[in-house]
């Protein structure tokens, strides 16, 4: 028997990043619904990205903040990735995507999958005078770029893509809630904020009573501040999220954390 048979789960990642997790959930028997809470679009000004990629060989290290950053860069890259240029990423999803794109030398945290975890990696310690390029979306935390500059890196910050609010409206959200939802996967704090901003009144109350699966404590804190009562923290990456969902439904706890 498939372990998640009969369960209806929302996957709220951008559509470009949802297929892998949806496939795993389907294989486990779940009815996995793609309901993107963020849309990925080209940067408002593409010139800095084009310039950085035309001169990519000048850098000593490239940092990618997400799989979306990797996809955005490789969509615009006109030449093969330099063989000797290492890449640093913050989590297993980005590491997997980097290797799929043919990058051989990838620095990724071993345990803590965020900016703080990446900064603990041995190869991220001695950066004085090194030329780094960091590809990210619009906005976001400044902890990583600030820390890299404090360590002496000559940092070029590039907005490789921009995140936009979801395309669906309150009517679609209300319909999906009425159809049924046994759990919602939220992969970023920004996505959680979009979801609750979209809802009002009864829909917001319904969302506050739903069960959420999140791969990072910071997302759990955001959801809790928005009024969510049931939050399960999973491991990072598609397999980690799947494992957390399966563990919950085979051995549910009395209280979610």
Coordinates of N, CA, C and O in Angstrom, one line a residue, residues 45 77 217 235:
X45 N 16.3 44.6 -14.8 CA 17.4 45.1 -15.6 C 18.4 43.9 -15.9 O 19.1 43.5 -15.0
X77 N 23.7 31.9 -20.1 CA 25.1 31.7 -20.3 C 25.4 31.3 -21.8 O 24.8 30.4 -22.3
X217 N 13.6 26.3 10.0 CA 12.9 26.9 11.2 C 12.4 28.4 10.9 O 11.4 28.8 11.5
X235 N 13.4 17.7 7.0 CA 14.7 17.9 6.4 C 14.6 18.7 5.1 O 13.6 18.8 4.6

